[in-house]
Amino acid sequence: MKHFVNFLALLALLWGCEAEKPRPLASGTEYFPLAKGQYQIYSVQEVHYLSGSEPRTLNYELMTVVADSFPSPDGQYIYVIHRSTRENDSMAWQALDTWSVRKEDSRVTVSEGNTPFVKMIFPVREGTRWDGNTFNTLGNDEYVLTSAGRPLEVNGMTFEKTATVEQERNGDLIVFRDERSEVYAFEVGLVKKEIIQFHYCTDDACLGQQVIDEGIEMKMEIKEYGNG
């Protein structure tokens, strides 16, 4: 009986030690899934502004496809992303360009053409800040993860867990307004992107009147996704 009691005490001690072990924090890498054949289709609206001209609006669809992947010398993987566009779903896709993505345990870096941007830092936590231009020569650009794990409806689809990265929130209405953000959904990837970049007239006659010399306003929302 004594041995049995001692055995139970030992089990309780081991269980207590196990219970006290800190649980590993979820990294949130699932907000940026990557696999060969994975695709997303987005509806895109762009409005281009040029002084002295009427704004020009473009509506089209954009498709991104993970076309291939290969190991890098340090044991990580580089993913090749093919991007195509079409005016609407009755038209054929036209090749646009090729991007690449490097996903590490601590971050995701997307090379848009030849310019790399650090899109996300792991673990995904609200309030995390980092320099999106760490690996390029464009100068410091602080990104902020403003929300994580929150539901969002996009194009009639509800995503239970999303993470929002605010890339810039310069609301200057005098010289240059720059507002950029991207929203990622758990196990889906990018589901929404918005850009507003306006250069305002700074002549004496129009200073402070929000007269746009040039600029762009873009909104991109996911409409379909899956694995080919």
JSON list of C-alpha atoms in Angstrom, two decimals:
[
{"chain": "A", "resi": 1, "resn": "MET", "atom": "CA", "xyz": [0.00, 0.00, 0.00]},
{"chain": "A", "resi": 2, "resn": "LYS", "atom": "CA", "xyz": [2.84, 2.35, 0.89]},
{"chain": "A", "resi": 3, "resn": "HIS", "atom": "CA", "xyz": [4.47, 1.75, -2.48]},
{"chain": "A", "resi": 4, "resn": "PHE", "atom": "CA", "xyz": [1.17, 2.44, -4.24]},
{"chain": "A", "resi": 5, "resn": "VAL", "atom": "CA", "xyz": [0.76, 5.76, -2.39]},
{"chain": "A", "resi": 6, "resn": "ASN", "atom": "CA", "xyz": [4.32, 6.72, -3.29]},
{"chain": "A", "resi": 7, "resn": "PHE", "atom": "CA", "xyz": [3.58, 5.82, -6.91]},
{"chain": "A", "resi": 8, "resn": "LEU", "atom": "CA", "xyz": [0.53, 8.08, -6.95]},
{"chain": "A", "resi": 9, "resn": "ALA", "atom": "CA", "xyz": [2.54, 10.90, -5.41]},
{"chain": "A", "resi": 10, "resn": "LEU", "atom": "CA", "xyz": [5.17, 10.49, -8.12]},
{"chain": "A", "resi": 11, "resn": "LEU", "atom": "CA", "xyz": [2.53, 10.61, -10.83]},
{"chain": "A", "resi": 12, "resn": "ALA", "atom": "CA", "xyz": [1.06, 13.76, -9.32]},
{"chain": "A", "resi": 13, "resn": "LEU", "atom": "CA", "xyz": [4.50, 15.35, -9.21]},
{"chain": "A", "resi": 14, "resn": "LEU", "atom": "CA", "xyz": [5.24, 14.48, -12.83]},
{"chain": "A", "resi": 15, "resn": "TRP", "atom": "CA", "xyz": [1.83, 15.74, -13.94]},
{"chain": "A", "resi": 16, "resn": "GLY", "atom": "CA", "xyz": [2.38, 18.98, -12.06]},
{"chain": "A", "resi": 17, "resn": "CYS", "atom": "CA", "xyz": [5.76, 19.52, -13.71]},
{"chain": "A", "resi": 18, "resn": "GLU", "atom": "CA", "xyz": [4.22, 18.83, -17.10]},
{"chain": "A", "resi": 19, "resn": "ALA", "atom": "CA", "xyz": [1.35, 21.22, -16.42]},
{"chain": "A", "resi": 20, "resn": "GLU", "atom": "CA", "xyz": [3.78, 23.97, -15.45]},
{"chain": "A", "resi": 21, "resn": "LYS", "atom": "CA", "xyz": [5.64, 23.80, -18.76]},
{"chain": "A", "resi": 22, "resn": "PRO", "atom": "CA", "xyz": [4.84, 26.90, -20.82]},
{"chain": "A", "resi": 23, "resn": "ARG", "atom": "CA", "xyz": [2.78, 26.19, -23.89]},
{"chain": "A", "resi": 24, "resn": "PRO", "atom": "CA", "xyz": [4.48, 27.12, -27.16]},
{"chain": "A", "resi": 25, "resn": "LEU", "atom": "CA", "xyz": [3.11, 30.32, -28.64]},
{"chain": "A", "resi": 26, "resn": "ALA", "atom": "CA", "xyz": [1.31, 30.02, -31.96]},
{"chain": "A", "resi": 27, "resn": "SER", "atom": "CA", "xyz": [3.52, 31.68, -34.58]},
{"chain": "A", "resi": 28, "resn": "GLY", "atom": "CA", "xyz": [0.76, 32.56, -37.02]},
{"chain": "A", "resi": 29, "resn": "THR", "atom": "CA", "xyz": [2.65, 31.35, -40.09]},
{"chain": "A", "resi": 30, "resn": "GLU", "atom": "CA", "xyz": [-0.72, 30.04, -41.31]},
{"chain": "A", "resi": 31, "resn": "TYR", "atom": "CA", "xyz": [-1.67, 33.61, -42.20]},
{"chain": "A", "resi": 32, "resn": "PHE", "atom": "CA", "xyz": [0.78, 33.30, -45.09]},
{"chain": "A", "resi": 33, "resn": "PRO", "atom": "CA", "xyz": [0.39, 29.73, -46.42]},
{"chain": "A", "resi": 34, "resn": "LEU", "atom": "CA", "xyz": [2.48, 28.69, -49.40]},
{"chain": "A", "resi": 35, "resn": "ALA", "atom": "CA", "xyz": [2.21, 25.50, -51.44]},
{"chain": "A", "resi": 36, "resn": "LYS", "atom": "CA", "xyz": [2.76, 24.65, -55.07]},
{"chain": "A", "resi": 37, "resn": "GLY", "atom": "CA", "xyz": [-0.50, 25.02, -57.01]},
{"chain": "A", "resi": 38, "resn": "GLN", "atom": "CA", "xyz": [-2.07, 27.40, -54.51]},
{"chain": "A", "resi": 39, "resn": "TYR", "atom": "CA", "xyz": [-3.90, 30.30, -56.18]},
{"chain": "A", "resi": 40, "resn": "GLN", "atom": "CA", "xyz": [-5.91, 33.42, -55.39]},
{"chain": "A", "resi": 41, "resn": "ILE", "atom": "CA", "xyz": [-8.08, 35.55, -57.66]},
{"chain": "A", "resi": 42, "resn": "TYR", "atom": "CA", "xyz": [-8.78, 39.17, -56.75]},
{"chain": "A", "resi": 43, "resn": "SER", "atom": "CA", "xyz": [-11.07, 41.88, -58.02]},
{"chain": "A", "resi": 44, "resn": "VAL", "atom": "CA", "xyz": [-9.09, 45.10, -58.41]},
{"chain": "A", "resi": 45, "resn": "GLN", "atom": "CA", "xyz": [-10.09, 48.72, -58.89]},
{"chain": "A", "resi": 46, "resn": "GLU", "atom": "CA", "xyz": [-7.49, 51.40, -59.57]},
{"chain": "A", "resi": 47, "resn": "VAL", "atom": "CA", "xyz": [-8.17, 55.12, -59.91]},
{"chain": "A", "resi": 48, "resn": "HIS", "atom": "CA", "xyz": [-5.30, 57.14, -61.41]},
{"chain": "A", "resi": 49, "resn": "TYR", "atom": "CA", "xyz": [-5.11, 60.90, -60.96]},
{"chain": "A", "resi": 50, "resn": "LEU", "atom": "CA", "xyz": [-3.15, 63.41, -63.03]},
{"chain": "A", "resi": 51, "resn": "SER", "atom": "CA", "xyz": [-3.35, 67.17, -62.75]},
{"chain": "A", "resi": 52, "resn": "GLY", "atom": "CA", "xyz": [-5.51, 68.71, -65.47]},
{"chain": "A", "resi": 53, "resn": "SER", "atom": "CA", "xyz": [-7.12, 65.41, -66.43]},
{"chain": "A", "resi": 54, "resn": "GLU", "atom": "CA", "xyz": [-10.16, 63.45, -65.33]},
{"chain": "A", "resi": 55, "resn": "PRO", "atom": "CA", "xyz": [-9.40, 60.48, -63.05]},
{"chain": "A", "resi": 56, "resn": "ARG", "atom": "CA", "xyz": [-8.93, 57.23, -64.98]},
{"chain": "A", "resi": 57, "resn": "THR", "atom": "CA", "xyz": [-10.54, 54.11, -63.47]},
{"chain": "A", "resi": 58, "resn": "LEU", "atom": "CA", "xyz": [-9.37, 50.58, -64.19]},
{"chain": "A", "resi": 59, "resn": "ASN", "atom": "CA", "xyz": [-11.31, 47.47, -63.14]},
{"chain": "A", "resi": 60, "resn": "TYR", "atom": "CA", "xyz": [-9.77, 44.04, -63.64]},
{"chain": "A", "resi": 61, "resn": "GLU", "atom": "CA", "xyz": [-9.00, 40.68, -62.04]},
{"chain": "A", "resi": 62, "resn": "LEU", "atom": "CA", "xyz": [-5.63, 39.56, -60.76]},
{"chain": "A", "resi": 63, "resn": "MET", "atom": "CA", "xyz": [-4.58, 35.94, -60.26]},
{"chain": "A", "resi": 64, "resn": "THR", "atom": "CA", "xyz": [-1.56, 34.80, -58.25]},
{"chain": "A", "resi": 65, "resn": "VAL", "atom": "CA", "xyz": [-0.31, 31.20, -58.48]},
{"chain": "A", "resi": 66, "resn": "VAL", "atom": "CA", "xyz": [2.48, 29.46, -56.58]},
{"chain": "A", "resi": 67, "resn": "ALA", "atom": "CA", "xyz": [4.14, 27.99, -59.65]},
{"chain": "A", "resi": 68, "resn": "ASP", "atom": "CA", "xyz": [7.23, 26.43, -58.11]},
{"chain": "A", "resi": 69, "resn": "SER", "atom": "CA", "xyz": [9.54, 26.31, -55.09]},
{"chain": "A", "resi": 70, "resn": "PHE", "atom": "CA", "xyz": [13.18, 25.51, -54.50]},
{"chain": "A", "resi": 71, "resn": "PRO", "atom": "CA", "xyz": [15.51, 25.33, -51.49]},
{"chain": "A", "resi": 72, "resn": "SER", "atom": "CA", "xyz": [17.88, 28.19, -50.71]},
{"chain": "A", "resi": 73, "resn": "PRO", "atom": "CA", "xyz": [21.48, 27.59, -49.53]},
{"chain": "A", "resi": 74, "resn": "ASP", "atom": "CA", "xyz": [20.48, 28.16, -45.87]},
{"chain": "A", "resi": 75, "resn": "GLY", "atom": "CA", "xyz": [17.80, 25.47, -45.91]},
{"chain": "A", "resi": 76, "resn": "GLN", "atom": "CA", "xyz": [14.81, 27.77, -46.37]},
{"chain": "A", "resi": 77, "resn": "TYR", "atom": "CA", "xyz": [12.52, 27.76, -49.41]},
{"chain": "A", "resi": 78, "resn": "ILE", "atom": "CA", "xyz": [11.90, 30.30, -52.16]},
{"chain": "A", "resi": 79, "resn": "TYR", "atom": "CA", "xyz": [8.46, 30.23, -53.77]},
{"chain": "A", "resi": 80, "resn": "VAL", "atom": "CA", "xyz": [7.88, 31.45, -57.34]},
{"chain": "A", "resi": 81, "resn": "ILE", "atom": "CA", "xyz": [4.65, 33.40, -57.83]},
{"chain": "A", "resi": 82, "resn": "HIS", "atom": "CA", "xyz": [3.19, 33.93, -61.29]},
{"chain": "A", "resi": 83, "resn": "ARG", "atom": "CA", "xyz": [0.79, 36.87, -61.62]},
{"chain": "A", "resi": 84, "resn": "SER", "atom": "CA", "xyz": [-1.76, 37.29, -64.41]},
{"chain": "A", "resi": 85, "resn": "THR", "atom": "CA", "xyz": [-4.58, 39.72, -65.18]},
{"chain": "A", "resi": 86, "resn": "ARG", "atom": "CA", "xyz": [-7.78, 39.84, -67.20]},
{"chain": "A", "resi": 87, "resn": "GLU", "atom": "CA", "xyz": [-10.53, 42.40, -67.67]},
{"chain": "A", "resi": 88, "resn": "ASN", "atom": "CA", "xyz": [-13.29, 40.04, -66.51]},
{"chain": "A", "resi": 89, "resn": "ASP", "atom": "CA", "xyz": [-14.06, 36.35, -66.10]},
{"chain": "A", "resi": 90, "resn": "SER", "atom": "CA", "xyz": [-15.00, 35.97, -69.76]},
{"chain": "A", "resi": 91, "resn": "MET", "atom": "CA", "xyz": [-11.49, 36.90, -70.91]},
{"chain": "A", "resi": 92, "resn": "ALA", "atom": "CA", "xyz": [-8.30, 34.83, -71.04]},
{"chain": "A", "resi": 93, "resn": "TRP", "atom": "CA", "xyz": [-5.59, 35.42, -68.48]},
{"chain": "A", "resi": 94, "resn": "GLN", "atom": "CA", "xyz": [-2.59, 37.45, -69.62]},
{"chain": "A", "resi": 95, "resn": "ALA", "atom": "CA", "xyz": [0.80, 36.99, -67.93]},
{"chain": "A", "resi": 96, "resn": "LEU", "atom": "CA", "xyz": [1.78, 40.07, -65.93]},
{"chain": "A", "resi": 97, "resn": "ASP", "atom": "CA", "xyz": [5.00, 39.34, -64.02]},
{"chain": "A", "resi": 98, "resn": "THR", "atom": "CA", "xyz": [6.76, 36.99, -61.60]},
{"chain": "A", "resi": 99, "resn": "TRP", "atom": "CA", "xyz": [7.35, 37.60, -57.91]},
{"chain": "A", "resi": 100, "resn": "SER", "atom": "CA", "xyz": [9.13, 35.46, -55.34]},
{"chain": "A", "resi": 101, "resn": "VAL", "atom": "CA", "xyz": [8.49, 34.78, -51.65]},
{"chain": "A", "resi": 102, "resn": "ARG", "atom": "CA", "xyz": [10.93, 33.71, -48.97]},
{"chain": "A", "resi": 103, "resn": "LYS", "atom": "CA", "xyz": [9.20, 32.30, -45.89]},
{"chain": "A", "resi": 104, "resn": "GLU", "atom": "CA", "xyz": [11.28, 31.85, -42.75]},
{"chain": "A", "resi": 105, "resn": "ASP", "atom": "CA", "xyz": [10.43, 30.97, -39.17]},
{"chain": "A", "resi": 106, "resn": "SER", "atom": "CA", "xyz": [10.61, 34.65, -38.21]},
{"chain": "A", "resi": 107, "resn": "ARG", "atom": "CA", "xyz": [9.29, 36.50, -41.26]},
{"chain": "A", "resi": 108, "resn": "VAL", "atom": "CA", "xyz": [7.98, 36.50, -44.83]},
{"chain": "A", "resi": 109, "resn": "THR", "atom": "CA", "xyz": [9.77, 38.53, -47.50]},
{"chain": "A", "resi": 110, "resn": "VAL", "atom": "CA", "xyz": [8.07, 39.15, -50.85]},
{"chain": "A", "resi": 111, "resn": "SER", "atom": "CA", "xyz": [10.17, 40.34, -53.79]},
{"chain": "A", "resi": 112, "resn": "GLU", "atom": "CA", "xyz": [7.87, 42.44, -55.96]},
{"chain": "A", "resi": 113, "resn": "GLY", "atom": "CA", "xyz": [9.92, 42.29, -59.11]},
{"chain": "A", "resi": 114, "resn": "ASN", "atom": "CA", "xyz": [13.43, 42.93, -57.82]},
{"chain": "A", "resi": 115, "resn": "THR", "atom": "CA", "xyz": [12.41, 44.82, -54.67]},
{"chain": "A", "resi": 116, "resn": "PRO", "atom": "CA", "xyz": [12.05, 42.80, -51.45]},
{"chain": "A", "resi": 117, "resn": "PHE", "atom": "CA", "xyz": [9.57, 43.82, -48.74]},
{"chain": "A", "resi": 118, "resn": "VAL", "atom": "CA", "xyz": [9.18, 42.18, -45.33]},
{"chain": "A", "resi": 119, "resn": "LYS", "atom": "CA", "xyz": [5.42, 41.60, -45.34]},
{"chain": "A", "resi": 120, "resn": "MET", "atom": "CA", "xyz": [4.95, 39.84, -42.00]},
{"chain": "A", "resi": 121, "resn": "ILE", "atom": "CA", "xyz": [6.84, 39.05, -38.80]},
{"chain": "A", "resi": 122, "resn": "PHE", "atom": "CA", "xyz": [6.28, 35.94, -36.68]},
{"chain": "A", "resi": 123, "resn": "PRO", "atom": "CA", "xyz": [4.87, 35.34, -34.17]},
{"chain": "A", "resi": 124, "resn": "VAL", "atom": "CA", "xyz": [1.79, 37.31, -35.24]},
{"chain": "A", "resi": 125, "resn": "ARG", "atom": "CA", "xyz": [0.96, 39.68, -32.40]},
{"chain": "A", "resi": 126, "resn": "GLU", "atom": "CA", "xyz": [-0.98, 42.93, -32.35]},
{"chain": "A", "resi": 127, "resn": "GLY", "atom": "CA", "xyz": [1.31, 45.90, -31.97]},
{"chain": "A", "resi": 128, "resn": "THR", "atom": "CA", "xyz": [4.38, 44.28, -33.56]},
{"chain": "A", "resi": 129, "resn": "ARG", "atom": "CA", "xyz": [6.43, 46.79, -35.57]},
{"chain": "A", "resi": 130, "resn": "TRP", "atom": "CA", "xyz": [9.18, 46.24, -38.13]},
{"chain": "A", "resi": 131, "resn": "ASP", "atom": "CA", "xyz": [10.91, 47.88, -41.08]},
{"chain": "A", "resi": 132, "resn": "GLY", "atom": "CA", "xyz": [9.24, 46.67, -44.27]},
{"chain": "A", "resi": 133, "resn": "ASN", "atom": "CA", "xyz": [12.24, 47.92, -46.25]},
{"chain": "A", "resi": 134, "resn": "THR", "atom": "CA", "xyz": [14.84, 45.96, -44.28]},
{"chain": "A", "resi": 135, "resn": "PHE", "atom": "CA", "xyz": [16.26, 44.30, -47.41]},
{"chain": "A", "resi": 136, "resn": "ASN", "atom": "CA", "xyz": [15.94, 47.13, -49.93]},
{"chain": "A", "resi": 137, "resn": "THR", "atom": "CA", "xyz": [17.35, 50.67, -50.31]},
{"chain": "A", "resi": 138, "resn": "LEU", "atom": "CA", "xyz": [14.09, 52.63, -50.14]},
{"chain": "A", "resi": 139, "resn": "GLY", "atom": "CA", "xyz": [14.65, 53.90, -46.60]},
{"chain": "A", "resi": 140, "resn": "ASN", "atom": "CA", "xyz": [12.96, 52.95, -43.34]},
{"chain": "A", "resi": 141, "resn": "ASP", "atom": "CA", "xyz": [9.21, 52.21, -43.59]},
{"chain": "A", "resi": 142, "resn": "GLU", "atom": "CA", "xyz": [7.64, 51.07, -40.33]},
{"chain": "A", "resi": 143, "resn": "TYR", "atom": "CA", "xyz": [4.91, 48.44, -40.67]},
{"chain": "A", "resi": 144, "resn": "VAL", "atom": "CA", "xyz": [2.53, 47.74, -37.77]},
{"chain": "A", "resi": 145, "resn": "LEU", "atom": "CA", "xyz": [0.40, 44.65, -37.17]},
{"chain": "A", "resi": 146, "resn": "THR", "atom": "CA", "xyz": [-2.75, 46.44, -35.98]},
{"chain": "A", "resi": 147, "resn": "SER", "atom": "CA", "xyz": [-5.03, 43.42, -35.47]},
{"chain": "A", "resi": 148, "resn": "ALA", "atom": "CA", "xyz": [-4.83, 39.63, -35.30]},
{"chain": "A", "resi": 149, "resn": "GLY", "atom": "CA", "xyz": [-7.36, 36.84, -34.99]},
{"chain": "A", "resi": 150, "resn": "ARG", "atom": "CA", "xyz": [-10.34, 39.00, -35.87]},
{"chain": "A", "resi": 151, "resn": "PRO", "atom": "CA", "xyz": [-13.18, 38.07, -38.26]},
{"chain": "A", "resi": 152, "resn": "LEU", "atom": "CA", "xyz": [-13.68, 39.99, -41.50]},
{"chain": "A", "resi": 153, "resn": "GLU", "atom": "CA", "xyz": [-16.08, 39.79, -44.44]},
{"chain": "A", "resi": 154, "resn": "VAL", "atom": "CA", "xyz": [-14.59, 40.31, -47.90]},
{"chain": "A", "resi": 155, "resn": "ASN", "atom": "CA", "xyz": [-16.59, 40.01, -51.12]},
{"chain": "A", "resi": 156, "resn": "GLY", "atom": "CA", "xyz": [-19.35, 38.13, -49.31]},
{"chain": "A", "resi": 157, "resn": "MET", "atom": "CA", "xyz": [-16.92, 35.63, -47.74]},
{"chain": "A", "resi": 158, "resn": "THR", "atom": "CA", "xyz": [-16.39, 35.55, -43.98]},
{"chain": "A", "resi": 159, "resn": "PHE", "atom": "CA", "xyz": [-12.91, 34.82, -42.69]},
{"chain": "A", "resi": 160, "resn": "GLU", "atom": "CA", "xyz": [-12.91, 33.94, -38.99]},
{"chain": "A", "resi": 161, "resn": "LYS", "atom": "CA", "xyz": [-9.32, 34.95, -38.29]},
{"chain": "A", "resi": 162, "resn": "THR", "atom": "CA", "xyz": [-7.52, 37.78, -40.07]},
{"chain": "A", "resi": 163, "resn": "ALA", "atom": "CA", "xyz": [-4.39, 39.83, -39.44]},
{"chain": "A", "resi": 164, "resn": "THR", "atom": "CA", "xyz": [-4.06, 43.42, -40.63]},
{"chain": "A", "resi": 165, "resn": "VAL", "atom": "CA", "xyz": [-0.70, 44.96, -41.48]},
{"chain": "A", "resi": 166, "resn": "GLU", "atom": "CA", "xyz": [-0.71, 48.74, -41.69]},
{"chain": "A", "resi": 167, "resn": "GLN", "atom": "CA", "xyz": [2.20, 49.61, -43.92]},
{"chain": "A", "resi": 168, "resn": "GLU", "atom": "CA", "xyz": [1.68, 53.37, -43.79]},
{"chain": "A", "resi": 169, "resn": "ARG", "atom": "CA", "xyz": [-0.86, 55.75, -42.25]},
{"chain": "A", "resi": 170, "resn": "ASN", "atom": "CA", "xyz": [0.31, 59.20, -43.29]},
{"chain": "A", "resi": 171, "resn": "GLY", "atom": "CA", "xyz": [-2.88, 61.24, -43.46]},
{"chain": "A", "resi": 172, "resn": "ASP", "atom": "CA", "xyz": [-1.15, 64.40, -44.65]},
{"chain": "A", "resi": 173, "resn": "LEU", "atom": "CA", "xyz": [-3.71, 66.45, -46.64]},
{"chain": "A", "resi": 174, "resn": "ILE", "atom": "CA", "xyz": [-1.26, 69.23, -47.52]},
{"chain": "A", "resi": 175, "resn": "VAL", "atom": "CA", "xyz": [1.66, 67.66, -49.42]},
{"chain": "A", "resi": 176, "resn": "PHE", "atom": "CA", "xyz": [1.59, 63.84, -49.68]},
{"chain": "A", "resi": 177, "resn": "ARG", "atom": "CA", "xyz": [-1.01, 61.41, -48.39]},
{"chain": "A", "resi": 178, "resn": "ASP", "atom": "CA", "xyz": [0.20, 57.84, -48.10]},
{"chain": "A", "resi": 179, "resn": "GLU", "atom": "CA", "xyz": [-2.04, 55.10, -46.69]},
{"chain": "A", "resi": 180, "resn": "ARG", "atom": "CA", "xyz": [-1.33, 51.42, -47.33]},
{"chain": "A", "resi": 181, "resn": "SER", "atom": "CA", "xyz": [-2.62, 48.25, -45.68]},
{"chain": "A", "resi": 182, "resn": "GLU", "atom": "CA", "xyz": [-2.87, 44.51, -46.29]},
{"chain": "A", "resi": 183, "resn": "VAL", "atom": "CA", "xyz": [-5.16, 41.96, -44.61]},
{"chain": "A", "resi": 184, "resn": "TYR", "atom": "CA", "xyz": [-4.29, 38.27, -44.37]},
{"chain": "A", "resi": 185, "resn": "ALA", "atom": "CA", "xyz": [-6.70, 35.44, -43.51]},
{"chain": "A", "resi": 186, "resn": "PHE", "atom": "CA", "xyz": [-5.72, 32.31, -41.59]},
{"chain": "A", "resi": 187, "resn": "GLU", "atom": "CA", "xyz": [-4.84, 29.46, -44.00]},
{"chain": "A", "resi": 188, "resn": "VAL", "atom": "CA", "xyz": [-5.79, 31.65, -47.00]},
{"chain": "A", "resi": 189, "resn": "GLY", "atom": "CA", "xyz": [-3.22, 34.44, -47.29]},
{"chain": "A", "resi": 190, "resn": "LEU", "atom": "CA", "xyz": [-3.78, 37.93, -48.61]},
{"chain": "A", "resi": 191, "resn": "VAL", "atom": "CA", "xyz": [-7.50, 38.73, -48.87]},
{"chain": "A", "resi": 192, "resn": "LYS", "atom": "CA", "xyz": [-7.56, 42.53, -49.04]},
{"chain": "A", "resi": 193, "resn": "LYS", "atom": "CA", "xyz": [-5.20, 45.34, -49.97]},
{"chain": "A", "resi": 194, "resn": "GLU", "atom": "CA", "xyz": [-5.73, 49.10, -50.08]},
{"chain": "A", "resi": 195, "resn": "ILE", "atom": "CA", "xyz": [-3.49, 51.93, -51.28]},
{"chain": "A", "resi": 196, "resn": "ILE", "atom": "CA", "xyz": [-4.02, 55.69, -51.33]},
{"chain": "A", "resi": 197, "resn": "GLN", "atom": "CA", "xyz": [-1.09, 57.82, -52.51]},
{"chain": "A", "resi": 198, "resn": "PHE", "atom": "CA", "xyz": [-1.85, 61.43, -53.43]},
{"chain": "A", "resi": 199, "resn": "HIS", "atom": "CA", "xyz": [0.61, 64.21, -54.22]},
{"chain": "A", "resi": 200, "resn": "TYR", "atom": "CA", "xyz": [-1.26, 67.47, -53.60]},
{"chain": "A", "resi": 201, "resn": "CYS", "atom": "CA", "xyz": [-0.79, 70.81, -55.32]},
{"chain": "A", "resi": 202, "resn": "THR", "atom": "CA", "xyz": [1.44, 73.03, -53.16]},
{"chain": "A", "resi": 203, "resn": "ASP", "atom": "CA", "xyz": [1.21, 76.25, -55.20]},
{"chain": "A", "resi": 204, "resn": "ASP", "atom": "CA", "xyz": [-0.05, 79.30, -53.32]},
{"chain": "A", "resi": 205, "resn": "ALA", "atom": "CA", "xyz": [-3.35, 79.22, -55.19]},
{"chain": "A", "resi": 206, "resn": "CYS", "atom": "CA", "xyz": [-4.20, 75.62, -54.19]},
{"chain": "A", "resi": 207, "resn": "LEU", "atom": "CA", "xyz": [-2.15, 74.84, -51.08]},
{"chain": "A", "resi": 208, "resn": "GLY", "atom": "CA", "xyz": [-4.22, 72.95, -48.52]},
{"chain": "A", "resi": 209, "resn": "GLN", "atom": "CA", "xyz": [-7.21, 72.46, -50.84]},
{"chain": "A", "resi": 210, "resn": "GLN", "atom": "CA", "xyz": [-6.50, 68.75, -51.53]},
{"chain": "A", "resi": 211, "resn": "VAL", "atom": "CA", "xyz": [-6.07, 69.35, -55.26]},
{"chain": "A", "resi": 212, "resn": "ILE", "atom": "CA", "xyz": [-4.36, 66.19, -56.51]},
{"chain": "A", "resi": 213, "resn": "ASP", "atom": "CA", "xyz": [-1.39, 66.75, -58.80]},
{"chain": "A", "resi": 214, "resn": "GLU", "atom": "CA", "xyz": [-0.95, 63.04, -59.27]},
{"chain": "A", "resi": 215, "resn": "GLY", "atom": "CA", "xyz": [-1.72, 59.85, -57.42]},
{"chain": "A", "resi": 216, "resn": "ILE", "atom": "CA", "xyz": [-3.39, 56.46, -57.23]},
{"chain": "A", "resi": 217, "resn": "GLU", "atom": "CA", "xyz": [-6.17, 54.86, -55.23]},
{"chain": "A", "resi": 218, "resn": "MET", "atom": "CA", "xyz": [-6.32, 51.07, -55.33]},
{"chain": "A", "resi": 219, "resn": "LYS", "atom": "CA", "xyz": [-8.54, 48.47, -53.69]},
{"chain": "A", "resi": 220, "resn": "MET", "atom": "CA", "xyz": [-8.00, 44.73, -54.11]},
{"chain": "A", "resi": 221, "resn": "GLU", "atom": "CA", "xyz": [-10.29, 42.05, -52.63]},
{"chain": "A", "resi": 222, "resn": "ILE", "atom": "CA", "xyz": [-10.16, 38.28, -52.91]},
{"chain": "A", "resi": 223, "resn": "LYS", "atom": "CA", "xyz": [-12.99, 36.58, -54.81]},
{"chain": "A", "resi": 224, "resn": "GLU", "atom": "CA", "xyz": [-11.70, 33.01, -55.18]},
{"chain": "A", "resi": 225, "resn": "TYR", "atom": "CA", "xyz": [-8.92, 30.83, -53.81]},
{"chain": "A", "resi": 226, "resn": "GLY", "atom": "CA", "xyz": [-7.83, 27.22, -53.69]},
{"chain": "A", "resi": 227, "resn": "ASN", "atom": "CA", "xyz": [-5.21, 24.71, -54.80]},
{"chain": "A", "resi": 228, "resn": "GLY", "atom": "CA", "xyz": [-4.84, 23.69, -58.41]}
]
